[in-house]
Tab-separated table of C-alpha atoms and ligand atoms in Angstrom:
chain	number	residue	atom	x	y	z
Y	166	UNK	CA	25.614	-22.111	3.351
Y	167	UNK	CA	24.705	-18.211	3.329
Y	168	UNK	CA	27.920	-16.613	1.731
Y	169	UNK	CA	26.597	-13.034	1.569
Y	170	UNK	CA	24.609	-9.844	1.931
Y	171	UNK	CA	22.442	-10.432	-1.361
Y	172	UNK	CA	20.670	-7.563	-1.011
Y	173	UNK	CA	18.787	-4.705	1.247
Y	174	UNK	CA	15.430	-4.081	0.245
Y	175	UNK	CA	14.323	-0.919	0.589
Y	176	UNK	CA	10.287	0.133	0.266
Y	177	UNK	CA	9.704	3.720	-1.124
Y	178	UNK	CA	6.052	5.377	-2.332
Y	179	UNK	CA	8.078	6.841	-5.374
Y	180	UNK	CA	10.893	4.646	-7.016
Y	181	UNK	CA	11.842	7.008	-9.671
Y	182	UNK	CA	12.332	9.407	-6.874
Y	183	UNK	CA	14.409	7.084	-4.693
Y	184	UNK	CA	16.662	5.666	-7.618
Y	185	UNK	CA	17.727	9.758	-8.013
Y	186	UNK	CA	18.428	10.635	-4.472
Y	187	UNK	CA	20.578	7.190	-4.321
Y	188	UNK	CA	22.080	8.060	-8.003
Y	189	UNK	CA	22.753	12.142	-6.517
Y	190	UNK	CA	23.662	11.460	-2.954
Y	191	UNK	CA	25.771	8.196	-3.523
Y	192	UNK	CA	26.438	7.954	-6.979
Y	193	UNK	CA	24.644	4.258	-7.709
Y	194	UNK	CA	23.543	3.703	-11.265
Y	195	UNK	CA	20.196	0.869	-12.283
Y	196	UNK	CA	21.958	-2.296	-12.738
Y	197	UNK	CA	18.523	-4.092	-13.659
Y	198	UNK	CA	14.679	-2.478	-12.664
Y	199	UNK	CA	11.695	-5.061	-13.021
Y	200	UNK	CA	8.472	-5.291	-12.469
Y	201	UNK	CA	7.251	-8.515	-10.131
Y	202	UNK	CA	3.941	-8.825	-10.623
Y	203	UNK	CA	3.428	-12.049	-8.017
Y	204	UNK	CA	4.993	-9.577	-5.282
Y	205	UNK	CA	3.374	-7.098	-6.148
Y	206	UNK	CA	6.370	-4.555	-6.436
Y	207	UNK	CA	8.044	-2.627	-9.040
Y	208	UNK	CA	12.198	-2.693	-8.480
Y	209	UNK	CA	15.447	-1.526	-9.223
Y	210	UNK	CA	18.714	-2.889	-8.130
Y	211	UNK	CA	21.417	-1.121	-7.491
Y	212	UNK	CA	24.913	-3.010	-7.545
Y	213	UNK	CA	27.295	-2.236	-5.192
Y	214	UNK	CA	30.046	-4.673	-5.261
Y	215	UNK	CA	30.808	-8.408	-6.333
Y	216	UNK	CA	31.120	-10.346	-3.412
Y	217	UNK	CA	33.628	-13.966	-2.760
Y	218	UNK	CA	31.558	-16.395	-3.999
Y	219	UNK	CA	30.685	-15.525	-7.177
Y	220	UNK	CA	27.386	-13.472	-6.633
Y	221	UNK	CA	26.869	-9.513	-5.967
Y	222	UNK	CA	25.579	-7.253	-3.503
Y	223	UNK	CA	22.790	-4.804	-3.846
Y	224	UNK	CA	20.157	-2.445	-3.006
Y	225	UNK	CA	16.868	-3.243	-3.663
Y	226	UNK	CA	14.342	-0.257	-3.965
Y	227	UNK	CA	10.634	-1.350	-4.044
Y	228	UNK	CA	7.540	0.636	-4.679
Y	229	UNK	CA	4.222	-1.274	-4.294
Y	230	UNK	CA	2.070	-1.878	-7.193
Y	231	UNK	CA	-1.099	-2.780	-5.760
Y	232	UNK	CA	-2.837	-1.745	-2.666
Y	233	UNK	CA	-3.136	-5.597	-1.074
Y	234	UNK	CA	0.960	-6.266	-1.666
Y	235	UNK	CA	2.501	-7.022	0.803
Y	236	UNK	CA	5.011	-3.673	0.944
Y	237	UNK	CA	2.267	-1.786	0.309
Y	238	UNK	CA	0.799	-3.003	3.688
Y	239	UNK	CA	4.342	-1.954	5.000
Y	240	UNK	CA	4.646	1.510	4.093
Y	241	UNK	CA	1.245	2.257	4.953
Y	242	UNK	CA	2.262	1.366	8.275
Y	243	UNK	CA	5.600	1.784	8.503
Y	244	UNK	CA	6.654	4.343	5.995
Y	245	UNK	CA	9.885	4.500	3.996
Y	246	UNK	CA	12.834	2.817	4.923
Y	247	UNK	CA	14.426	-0.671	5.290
Y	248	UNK	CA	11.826	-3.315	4.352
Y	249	UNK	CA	14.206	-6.799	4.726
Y	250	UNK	CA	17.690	-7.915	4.392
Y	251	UNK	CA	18.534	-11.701	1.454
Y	252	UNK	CA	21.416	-13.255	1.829
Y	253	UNK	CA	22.704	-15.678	-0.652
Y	254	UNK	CA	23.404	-18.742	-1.078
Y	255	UNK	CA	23.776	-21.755	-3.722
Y	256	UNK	CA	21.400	-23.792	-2.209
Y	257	UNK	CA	18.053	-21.912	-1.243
Y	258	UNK	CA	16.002	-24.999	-0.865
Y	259	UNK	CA	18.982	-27.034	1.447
Y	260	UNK	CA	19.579	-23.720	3.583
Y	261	UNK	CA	15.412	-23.513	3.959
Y	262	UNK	CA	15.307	-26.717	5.057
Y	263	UNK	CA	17.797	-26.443	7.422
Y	264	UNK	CA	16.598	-23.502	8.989
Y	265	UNK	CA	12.884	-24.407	9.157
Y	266	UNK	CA	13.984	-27.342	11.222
Y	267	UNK	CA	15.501	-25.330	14.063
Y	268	UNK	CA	12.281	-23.843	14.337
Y	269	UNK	CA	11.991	-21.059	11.563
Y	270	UNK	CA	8.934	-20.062	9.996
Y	271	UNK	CA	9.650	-20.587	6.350
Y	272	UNK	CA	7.100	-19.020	4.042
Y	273	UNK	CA	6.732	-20.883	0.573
Y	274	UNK	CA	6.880	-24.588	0.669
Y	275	UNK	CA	9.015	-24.011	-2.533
Y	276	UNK	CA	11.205	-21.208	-3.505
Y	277	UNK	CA	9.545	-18.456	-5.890
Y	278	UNK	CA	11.085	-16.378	-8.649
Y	279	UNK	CA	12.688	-12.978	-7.436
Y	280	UNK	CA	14.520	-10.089	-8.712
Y	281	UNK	CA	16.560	-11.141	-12.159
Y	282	UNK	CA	15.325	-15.038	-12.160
Y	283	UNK	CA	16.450	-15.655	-9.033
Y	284	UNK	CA	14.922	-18.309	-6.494
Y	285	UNK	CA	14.091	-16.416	-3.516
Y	286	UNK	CA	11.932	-17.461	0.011
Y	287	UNK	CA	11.224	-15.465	2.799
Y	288	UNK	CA	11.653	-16.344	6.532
Y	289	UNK	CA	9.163	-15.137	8.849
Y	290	UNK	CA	10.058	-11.860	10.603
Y	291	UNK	CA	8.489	-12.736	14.043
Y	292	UNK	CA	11.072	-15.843	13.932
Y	293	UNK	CA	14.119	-13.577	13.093
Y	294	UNK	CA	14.138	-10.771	15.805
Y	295	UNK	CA	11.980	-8.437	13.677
Y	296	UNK	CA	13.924	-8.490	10.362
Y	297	UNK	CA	11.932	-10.268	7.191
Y	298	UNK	CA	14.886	-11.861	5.913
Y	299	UNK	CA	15.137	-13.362	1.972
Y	300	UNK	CA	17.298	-16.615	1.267
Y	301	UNK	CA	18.357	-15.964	-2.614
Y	302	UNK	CA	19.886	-18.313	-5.012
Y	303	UNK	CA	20.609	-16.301	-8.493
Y	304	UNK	CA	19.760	-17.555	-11.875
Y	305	UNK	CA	23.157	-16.023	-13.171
Y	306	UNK	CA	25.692	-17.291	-10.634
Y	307	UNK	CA	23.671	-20.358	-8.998
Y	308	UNK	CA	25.049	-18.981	-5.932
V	212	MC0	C1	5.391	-7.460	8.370
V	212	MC0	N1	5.964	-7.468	9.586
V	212	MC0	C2	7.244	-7.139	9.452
V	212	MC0	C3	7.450	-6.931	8.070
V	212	MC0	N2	6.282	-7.145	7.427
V	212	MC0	N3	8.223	-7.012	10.357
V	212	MC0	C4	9.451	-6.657	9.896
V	212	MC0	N4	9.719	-6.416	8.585
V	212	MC0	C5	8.742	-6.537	7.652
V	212	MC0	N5	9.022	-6.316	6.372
V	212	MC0	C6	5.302	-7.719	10.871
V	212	MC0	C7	4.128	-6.780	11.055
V	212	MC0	O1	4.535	-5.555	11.617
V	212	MC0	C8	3.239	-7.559	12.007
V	212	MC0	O2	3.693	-7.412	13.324
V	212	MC0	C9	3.476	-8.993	11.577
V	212	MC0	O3	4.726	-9.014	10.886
V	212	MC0	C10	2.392	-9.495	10.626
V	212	MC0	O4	2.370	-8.609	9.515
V	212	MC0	P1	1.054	-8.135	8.742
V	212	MC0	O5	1.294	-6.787	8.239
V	212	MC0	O6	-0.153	-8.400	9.553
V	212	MC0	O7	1.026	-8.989	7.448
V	212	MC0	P2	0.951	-10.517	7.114
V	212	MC0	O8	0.998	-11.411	8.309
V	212	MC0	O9	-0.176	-10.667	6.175
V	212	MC0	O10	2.325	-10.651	6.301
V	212	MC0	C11	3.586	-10.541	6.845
V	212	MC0	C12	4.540	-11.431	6.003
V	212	MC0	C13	4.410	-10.929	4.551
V	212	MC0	C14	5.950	-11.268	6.560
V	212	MC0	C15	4.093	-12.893	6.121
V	212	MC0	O11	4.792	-9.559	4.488
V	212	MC0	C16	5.246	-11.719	3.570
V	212	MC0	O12	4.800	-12.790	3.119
V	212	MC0	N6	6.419	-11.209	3.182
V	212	MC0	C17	7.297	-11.906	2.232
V	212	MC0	C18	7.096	-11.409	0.828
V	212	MC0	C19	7.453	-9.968	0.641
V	212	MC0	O13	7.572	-9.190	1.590
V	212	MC0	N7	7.595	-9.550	-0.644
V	212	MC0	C20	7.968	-8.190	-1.014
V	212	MC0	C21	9.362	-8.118	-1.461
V	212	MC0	P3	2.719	-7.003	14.521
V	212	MC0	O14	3.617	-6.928	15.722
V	212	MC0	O15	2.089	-5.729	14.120
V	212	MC0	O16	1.756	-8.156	14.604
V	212	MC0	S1	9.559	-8.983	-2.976
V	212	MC0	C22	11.217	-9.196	-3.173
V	212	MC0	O17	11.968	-8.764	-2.360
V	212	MC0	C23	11.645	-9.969	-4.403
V	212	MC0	C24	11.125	-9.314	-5.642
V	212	MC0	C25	13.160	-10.194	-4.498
V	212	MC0	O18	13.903	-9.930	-3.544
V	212	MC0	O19	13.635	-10.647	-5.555
């Protein structure tokens, strides 16, 4: 069962840059930056509450560190702004399953490792309306 808004991930050229005009404009402080090198993306998450069921929401800021990532693909066609929306839950691999059989494109056959050890797969954005959309289930919580 999907319990929350994980996170928002956000693709930016410059994520020193971004993490400042979220810190000046909004006040949000680094609650844990990483480097993913499978993804290809460099991150910082910014908390912004605890949510019901034990897990967290955030923002996700991602700048691309290599040219043939997949966000890097994004901005050079998109440009900044909202790159996909995770929701968690504490059973990524039950939750893929069920939504692959009503017709989903699910796109690892297992879940990978995301942002702060957490299992993470992606659902195929042509499937969902035009939104990549993450299913999360964190290392911390197991939600
Ligand atoms: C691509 N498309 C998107 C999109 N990315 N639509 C909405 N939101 C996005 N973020 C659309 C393109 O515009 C294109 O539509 C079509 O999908 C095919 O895209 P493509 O550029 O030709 O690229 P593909 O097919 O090679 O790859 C698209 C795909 C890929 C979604 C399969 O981006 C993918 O595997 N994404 C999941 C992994 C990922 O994004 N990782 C980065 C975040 P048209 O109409 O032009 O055909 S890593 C992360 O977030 C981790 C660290 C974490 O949360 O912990």
């Amino acid at each position: 069962m999907l319990t929350r808004i994980d996170h928002i991930g956000i693709a930016c050229f410059d994520l020193d840059k971004t993490v400042e005009f979220y810190r000046a404009t909004y006040g949000f402080e680094v609650f844990h930056s990483e480097v993913n090198e499978e993804q290809g993306v460099r991150e910082a998450m910014l908390k912004i509450n605890d949510t019901g069921d034990g897990g967290a929401s955030y923002l996700q800021l991602l700048e691309p560190t290599r040219e043939d990532s997949t966000v890097a693909k994004w901005l050079a066609k998109n440009g900044e702004g909202v790159h996909h929306i995770a929701f968690g839950t504490a059973d990524v691999d039950g939750d893929a399953a069920d939504i692959k059989s009503k017709g989903v494109r699910v796109l690892y056959e297992e879940p990978r490792i995301g942002s702060m050890g957490s299992r993470i797969t992606f659902l195929h954005p042509k499937d969902c309306g035009g939104v990549l959309t993450e299913l999360v289930t964190s290392a911390t919580t197991g939600h």
